[in-house]
Amino acid sequence: RKNTKRVPSFRKLLRTSQIKLDNKLKNKQYKQKSAAKKYRKEQKKLREAVRDAISRKPFPLEECKKKQVARKWEEKEEEDALPLDMMDEDDLKLMEDLAQKASFLTRDLSSNEPVHVKKRKHESVIEKYEKMPRRLQTEPEKELIHLLPIKDKSGIIPQAVEKPVLNVAHDEEEDTEDMEEAEDFNEEALPVLTPEEMAAQRRQKLQERKVHIAALASAILSEPDSNIKKLKELRAMLMEQDPNVAVIVRKLVMVSLMEIFKDIAPSYKIRPLTEAEKATKVKKETQKLREFEEGLVSQYKFFLENLEQTIKDWKQRKLKKSNVISLKAYKGLAEVAVKCLCELLVALPHFNFHNNIIVLIVPLMNDPSKMISELCVEAVKKLFKQDKLGYASLGVVKVISGLVRGRNYDVRPEVLKVFLHLRIKEVELQKDSEDIAPRKKFMTYKEKRKNLSRMQRKWKKAEEKLERELLEAEASESKEKKLKLHTETLNIVFVTYFRILKKAQKSPLLPAVLEGLAKFAHLINVEFFDDLLIVLHSLIASGDLSYRESLHCVLSAFHILSGQGDVLNIDPMKFYTHLYKTLFSLHAGGTNEDTGIVLQCLDVMFAKRRKQVSQQRALAFLKRLSILALHVLPNSSVGILATNRIFMQTFPRMDLLLDNESQGSGVYLPELDEPEHCNAQNTVLWELHLLQRHYHPTVQKFASHLIAGAPTEGSGALPLDLSQRSATELFETYCMKGMTFNPPVASVTPRRKDTFFQMDSFIDEELNKQLHQHISETVAHKPLDFAKHLKESSLA
């Protein structure tokens, strides 16, 4: 007979894991146990029914008229009988059983009826149980495993082997007793280990698990196509049950699987096969590749589900039934799971289930745990920075917008600050499109003349022209796609910002919103400019904002006006006045990070709008900034003086402040908050002479340069490393966050002791000898008597 059993396919093997097979065997054994248990219960019930039937007294054989005679006879017998309390319980029970069976002694002899006529009627219950077929307590039927048959002259001889089945106990009570005895035996048999032995045993187990993980991982990485099944075996170790090593083993398996998936995942998204594709016959190599891809996607999905479940268990403070891992250890497992998800979010943005990872990571950015929220925020920032196309960025922005709206704007500011790292700039767009466009190297004219004939050169020229057109079309198509994605992303970002400006102006998210508007204001639609400027001015006028938030409002307003807002006829004088009034609010100590925003505001307000700024306004800001440079740290002073240099080079007649003679009428009013009416032309920059004696060398250089009139050439010009940097760059370069001077202070060599003996040459030789002799002699110190000296001095 032909064996029709087929080899199971890879899909079937993928579906039936070792855990599933073990569960099937356990279910089978449980069914056998339950069948045996049911059989025992039936036998027990049958024995109880028979016992109850026997214990009942038989019905009397006489008619109702003769009952009285029987009662009298019994009363006489009772009088003659021994008292019952003189008999043992066993004897009494035996007598009662005999009395029930003694039908011949108790019947009426005068009766002509057969002896067992009425008895058979009343004993129908006993007969019923007697007629039932009795089941002997036999062993359950053993299953047979059919083997290959043997054929000889007589015919085919079938072969079979009994399948081993666990023995079932005859009684439940016996089972429980055996279990208790076995437990007692095991407890007694286990040796008591010392802490050193337990630690050594744990190290040994941990080493074995590490070796096993390393072997599986190396096998998968060496041949992913053929060893994809080992991913399941490695993933099964995520359910490690040994409480001594469970936490560490699970963490190691999580990190190992994450690195494996990062290495073996292809650079494209794997789509599921259609029914038509599954039905068609393909080559062995194609079928092998399909099975590998299907197995990889399924195992990747199961791995992500395991990570998600670990985080959910920690969030819900839920313990598993096995109770292998404590709640404290679950936090460490959840942190490792979050790290793995963050790595996969950044490393595999093109692969399957990336949107699922985004949905998991984005809510964790608002987690109460600082470590987990920082991990997720950093991962999203990295994703934004490296995402050139914009698909992943769009998905993250959509989820963040939904999260902010769903939580009613009650999220951490860091969640919105990640928008600042989006790669949405015109320069980067052009640069990225050039990077994406494939470059093909065409043959030079000399190569064509050398290798090709005239007709071939003609065909080659036409072919290269066509290829160039195709490449340009492809590049423009990719650029259009990217612009479309970036436009959609920015729309969602601005909708989120405008909702917060409209509904949650007192929210802690407002600084992040204003900072974002300051960065992306040049990309806002012109239709919103007027309304947005009104909102920004009302926020500043309300007085509810902090100094940093008001600076962001000013920066956002001027970014709007410096881009497409040039065509609008809007006077931003109120923003100039607000910045002029609040310049002295800058912190003069270590927390001077707001200086960077002030320098950006000044750059946008004056350098990029030089034609719209009056001379009086520029002079007033120049004087106030010079006063401010005296009070702040060196890096802030360098940035402010670099801004003053731009003022003097951009606006004409700024050298008025370097002359002692006053120009025009009036006196300079430094306390006035209106830059147009403070008469700044009637003062001088005397602060530069003080800054020339500053302890920081760079500040000295800038002060001397400005006193000379900020020349671009000559002796008073700045060196190239200072003149080619912007004010913001100089502020960050000379930052003193590390509590060190930048540039470092030159070290002074201390004097050596032998330099003091050079004075010996000026002393006379005889005096020098006396000095050496006095130094070499040992002086005997006598005890000082202050009382004696006081008496002598008083007498004198």
mmCIF file of N, CA and C in Angstrom, residues 561-617:
data_model
loop_
_atom_site.group_PDB
_atom_site.id
_atom_site.type_symbol
_atom_site.label_atom_id
_atom_site.label_comp_id
_atom_site.label_asym_id
_atom_site.label_seq_id
_atom_site.Cartn_x
_atom_site.Cartn_y
_atom_site.Cartn_z
ATOM 1 N N LEU A 561 6.422 88.581 8.414
ATOM 2 C CA LEU A 561 6.554 89.793 7.594
ATOM 3 C C LEU A 561 7.773 89.761 6.681
ATOM 4 N N SER A 562 8.782 88.967 7.023
ATOM 5 C CA SER A 562 9.987 88.954 6.191
ATOM 6 C C SER A 562 9.861 88.012 5.003
ATOM 7 N N GLY A 563 8.895 87.099 5.013
ATOM 8 C CA GLY A 563 8.730 86.177 3.894
ATOM 9 C C GLY A 563 7.733 86.716 2.889
ATOM 10 N N GLN A 564 6.587 85.991 2.793
ATOM 11 C CA GLN A 564 5.559 86.437 1.852
ATOM 12 C C GLN A 564 4.847 87.693 2.343
ATOM 13 N N GLY A 565 5.071 88.066 3.624
ATOM 14 C CA GLY A 565 4.397 89.240 4.184
ATOM 15 C C GLY A 565 4.951 90.562 3.709
ATOM 16 N N ASP A 566 5.976 90.558 2.862
ATOM 17 C CA ASP A 566 6.524 91.814 2.332
ATOM 18 C C ASP A 566 5.478 92.578 1.511
ATOM 19 N N VAL A 567 4.574 91.822 0.888
ATOM 20 C CA VAL A 567 3.578 92.470 0.026
ATOM 21 C C VAL A 567 2.482 93.136 0.852
ATOM 22 N N LEU A 568 2.372 92.791 2.142
ATOM 23 C CA LEU A 568 1.326 93.351 2.989
ATOM 24 C C LEU A 568 1.771 94.702 3.543
ATOM 25 N N ASN A 569 0.817 95.598 3.672
ATOM 26 C CA ASN A 569 1.095 96.938 4.205
ATOM 27 C C ASN A 569 0.762 96.939 5.695
ATOM 28 N N ILE A 570 1.679 96.361 6.503
ATOM 29 C CA ILE A 570 1.477 96.247 7.945
ATOM 30 C C ILE A 570 2.652 96.906 8.644
ATOM 31 N N ASP A 571 2.351 97.793 9.614
ATOM 32 C CA ASP A 571 3.412 98.479 10.356
ATOM 33 C C ASP A 571 3.670 97.714 11.664
ATOM 34 N N PRO A 572 4.859 97.122 11.811
ATOM 35 C CA PRO A 572 5.137 96.346 13.035
ATOM 36 C C PRO A 572 5.788 97.179 14.139
ATOM 37 N N MET A 573 5.467 98.512 14.202
ATOM 38 C CA MET A 573 6.129 99.388 15.165
ATOM 39 C C MET A 573 5.897 98.924 16.606
ATOM 40 N N LYS A 574 4.717 98.344 16.883
ATOM 41 C CA LYS A 574 4.411 97.899 18.253
ATOM 42 C C LYS A 574 5.343 96.768 18.677
ATOM 43 N N PHE A 575 5.774 95.938 17.731
ATOM 44 C CA PHE A 575 6.701 94.850 18.062
ATOM 45 C C PHE A 575 8.109 95.394 18.320
ATOM 46 N N TYR A 576 8.522 96.439 17.521
ATOM 47 C CA TYR A 576 9.818 97.078 17.772
ATOM 48 C C TYR A 576 9.839 97.707 19.169
ATOM 49 N N THR A 577 8.744 98.384 19.512
ATOM 50 C CA THR A 577 8.667 99.056 20.809
ATOM 51 C C THR A 577 8.728 98.051 21.956
ATOM 52 N N HIS A 578 8.029 96.935 21.778
ATOM 53 C CA HIS A 578 8.017 95.927 22.855
ATOM 54 C C HIS A 578 9.418 95.352 23.081
ATOM 55 N N LEU A 579 10.148 95.064 21.991
ATOM 56 C CA LEU A 579 11.492 94.505 22.162
ATOM 57 C C LEU A 579 12.438 95.542 22.774
ATOM 58 N N TYR A 580 12.337 96.817 22.322
ATOM 59 C CA TYR A 580 13.192 97.876 22.863
ATOM 60 C C TYR A 580 12.939 98.048 24.367
ATOM 61 N N LYS A 581 11.679 97.949 24.757
ATOM 62 C CA LYS A 581 11.306 98.153 26.153
ATOM 63 C C LYS A 581 11.794 97.009 27.042
ATOM 64 N N THR A 582 11.830 95.781 26.495
ATOM 65 C CA THR A 582 12.138 94.598 27.316
ATOM 66 C C THR A 582 13.576 94.104 27.175
ATOM 67 N N LEU A 583 14.447 94.871 26.508
ATOM 68 C CA LEU A 583 15.826 94.402 26.321
ATOM 69 C C LEU A 583 16.555 94.240 27.653
ATOM 70 N N PHE A 584 16.304 95.159 28.589
ATOM 71 C CA PHE A 584 16.999 95.093 29.873
ATOM 72 C C PHE A 584 16.452 93.998 30.790
ATOM 73 N N SER A 585 15.448 93.266 30.335
ATOM 74 C CA SER A 585 14.917 92.139 31.129
ATOM 75 C C SER A 585 15.744 90.870 30.947
ATOM 76 N N LEU A 586 16.736 90.929 30.071
ATOM 77 C CA LEU A 586 17.601 89.755 29.878
ATOM 78 C C LEU A 586 18.347 89.421 31.160
ATOM 79 N N HIS A 587 18.444 88.132 31.452
ATOM 80 C CA HIS A 587 19.135 87.690 32.667
ATOM 81 C C HIS A 587 20.648 87.853 32.474
ATOM 82 N N ALA A 588 21.297 88.437 33.482
ATOM 83 C CA ALA A 588 22.733 88.682 33.370
ATOM 84 C C ALA A 588 23.571 87.530 33.896
ATOM 85 N N GLY A 589 22.913 86.491 34.422
ATOM 86 C CA GLY A 589 23.653 85.372 34.996
ATOM 87 C C GLY A 589 23.814 84.226 34.029
ATOM 88 N N GLY A 590 23.841 83.031 34.606
ATOM 89 C CA GLY A 590 24.119 81.847 33.788
ATOM 90 C C GLY A 590 22.961 81.446 32.890
ATOM 91 N N THR A 591 21.705 81.763 33.286
ATOM 92 C CA THR A 591 20.549 81.356 32.489
ATOM 93 C C THR A 591 20.243 82.414 31.435
ATOM 94 N N ASN A 592 21.165 82.668 30.550
ATOM 95 C CA ASN A 592 20.993 83.706 29.517
ATOM 96 C C ASN A 592 20.704 83.083 28.163
ATOM 97 N N GLU A 593 19.904 82.017 28.125
ATOM 98 C CA GLU A 593 19.576 81.366 26.847
ATOM 99 C C GLU A 593 18.652 82.237 26.006
ATOM 100 N N ASP A 594 17.936 83.177 26.658
ATOM 101 C CA ASP A 594 17.041 84.053 25.901
ATOM 102 C C ASP A 594 17.810 85.004 24.987
ATOM 103 N N THR A 595 19.099 85.198 25.256
ATOM 104 C CA THR A 595 19.908 86.092 24.409
ATOM 105 C C THR A 595 19.932 85.596 22.967
ATOM 106 N N GLY A 596 19.963 84.283 22.786
ATOM 107 C CA GLY A 596 19.961 83.724 21.429
ATOM 108 C C GLY A 596 18.711 84.109 20.660
ATOM 109 N N ILE A 597 17.539 84.098 21.345
ATOM 110 C CA ILE A 597 16.292 84.489 20.676
ATOM 111 C C ILE A 597 16.309 85.983 20.362
ATOM 112 N N VAL A 598 16.855 86.794 21.290
ATOM 113 C CA VAL A 598 16.950 88.241 21.048
ATOM 114 C C VAL A 598 17.817 88.528 19.821
ATOM 115 N N LEU A 599 18.932 87.811 19.696
ATOM 116 C CA LEU A 599 19.820 88.017 18.537
ATOM 117 C C LEU A 599 19.120 87.626 17.237
ATOM 118 N N GLN A 600 18.318 86.549 17.262
ATOM 119 C CA GLN A 600 17.552 86.171 16.064
ATOM 120 C C GLN A 600 16.529 87.246 15.717
ATOM 121 N N CYS A 601 15.848 87.780 16.757
ATOM 122 C CA CYS A 601 14.860 88.840 16.514
ATOM 123 C C CYS A 601 15.526 90.065 15.868
ATOM 124 N N LEU A 602 16.686 90.485 16.397
ATOM 125 C CA LEU A 602 17.378 91.653 15.854
ATOM 126 C C LEU A 602 17.814 91.435 14.412
ATOM 127 N N ASP A 603 18.222 90.193 14.107
ATOM 128 C CA ASP A 603 18.645 89.885 12.732
ATOM 129 C C ASP A 603 17.470 90.015 11.766
ATOM 130 N N VAL A 604 16.298 89.502 12.170
ATOM 131 C CA VAL A 604 15.121 89.555 11.283
ATOM 132 C C VAL A 604 14.568 90.978 11.212
ATOM 133 N N MET A 605 14.631 91.716 12.326
ATOM 134 C CA MET A 605 14.017 93.042 12.395
ATOM 135 C C MET A 605 14.833 94.107 11.666
ATOM 136 N N PHE A 606 16.156 93.982 11.611
ATOM 137 C CA PHE A 606 17.001 95.040 11.046
ATOM 138 C C PHE A 606 17.744 94.601 9.799
ATOM 139 N N ALA A 607 18.431 93.456 9.868
ATOM 140 C CA ALA A 607 19.253 93.046 8.723
ATOM 141 C C ALA A 607 18.399 92.693 7.510
ATOM 142 N N LYS A 608 17.234 92.032 7.742
ATOM 143 C CA LYS A 608 16.398 91.608 6.616
ATOM 144 C C LYS A 608 15.331 92.635 6.247
ATOM 145 N N ARG A 609 15.193 93.698 7.069
ATOM 146 C CA ARG A 609 14.198 94.745 6.772
ATOM 147 C C ARG A 609 14.866 96.126 6.819
ATOM 148 N N ARG A 610 16.063 96.210 6.283
ATOM 149 C CA ARG A 610 16.837 97.455 6.408
ATOM 150 C C ARG A 610 16.154 98.635 5.720
ATOM 151 N N LYS A 611 15.401 98.392 4.683
ATOM 152 C CA LYS A 611 14.761 99.487 3.942
ATOM 153 C C LYS A 611 13.553 100.055 4.691
ATOM 154 N N GLN A 612 12.959 99.248 5.578
ATOM 155 C CA GLN A 612 11.773 99.704 6.305
ATOM 156 C C GLN A 612 12.106 100.293 7.676
ATOM 157 N N VAL A 613 13.412 100.366 8.053
ATOM 158 C CA VAL A 613 13.817 100.823 9.384
ATOM 159 C C VAL A 613 14.397 102.231 9.273
ATOM 160 N N SER A 614 13.948 103.128 10.171
ATOM 161 C CA SER A 614 14.441 104.505 10.154
ATOM 162 C C SER A 614 15.780 104.611 10.879
ATOM 163 N N GLN A 615 16.498 105.710 10.638
ATOM 164 C CA GLN A 615 17.809 105.915 11.256
ATOM 165 C C GLN A 615 17.677 106.099 12.764
ATOM 166 N N GLN A 616 16.654 106.828 13.216
ATOM 167 C CA GLN A 616 16.462 107.056 14.651
ATOM 168 C C GLN A 616 16.274 105.736 15.396
ATOM 169 N N ARG A 617 15.506 104.829 14.789
ATOM 170 C CA ARG A 617 15.246 103.533 15.432
ATOM 171 C C ARG A 617 16.534 102.721 15.537
#
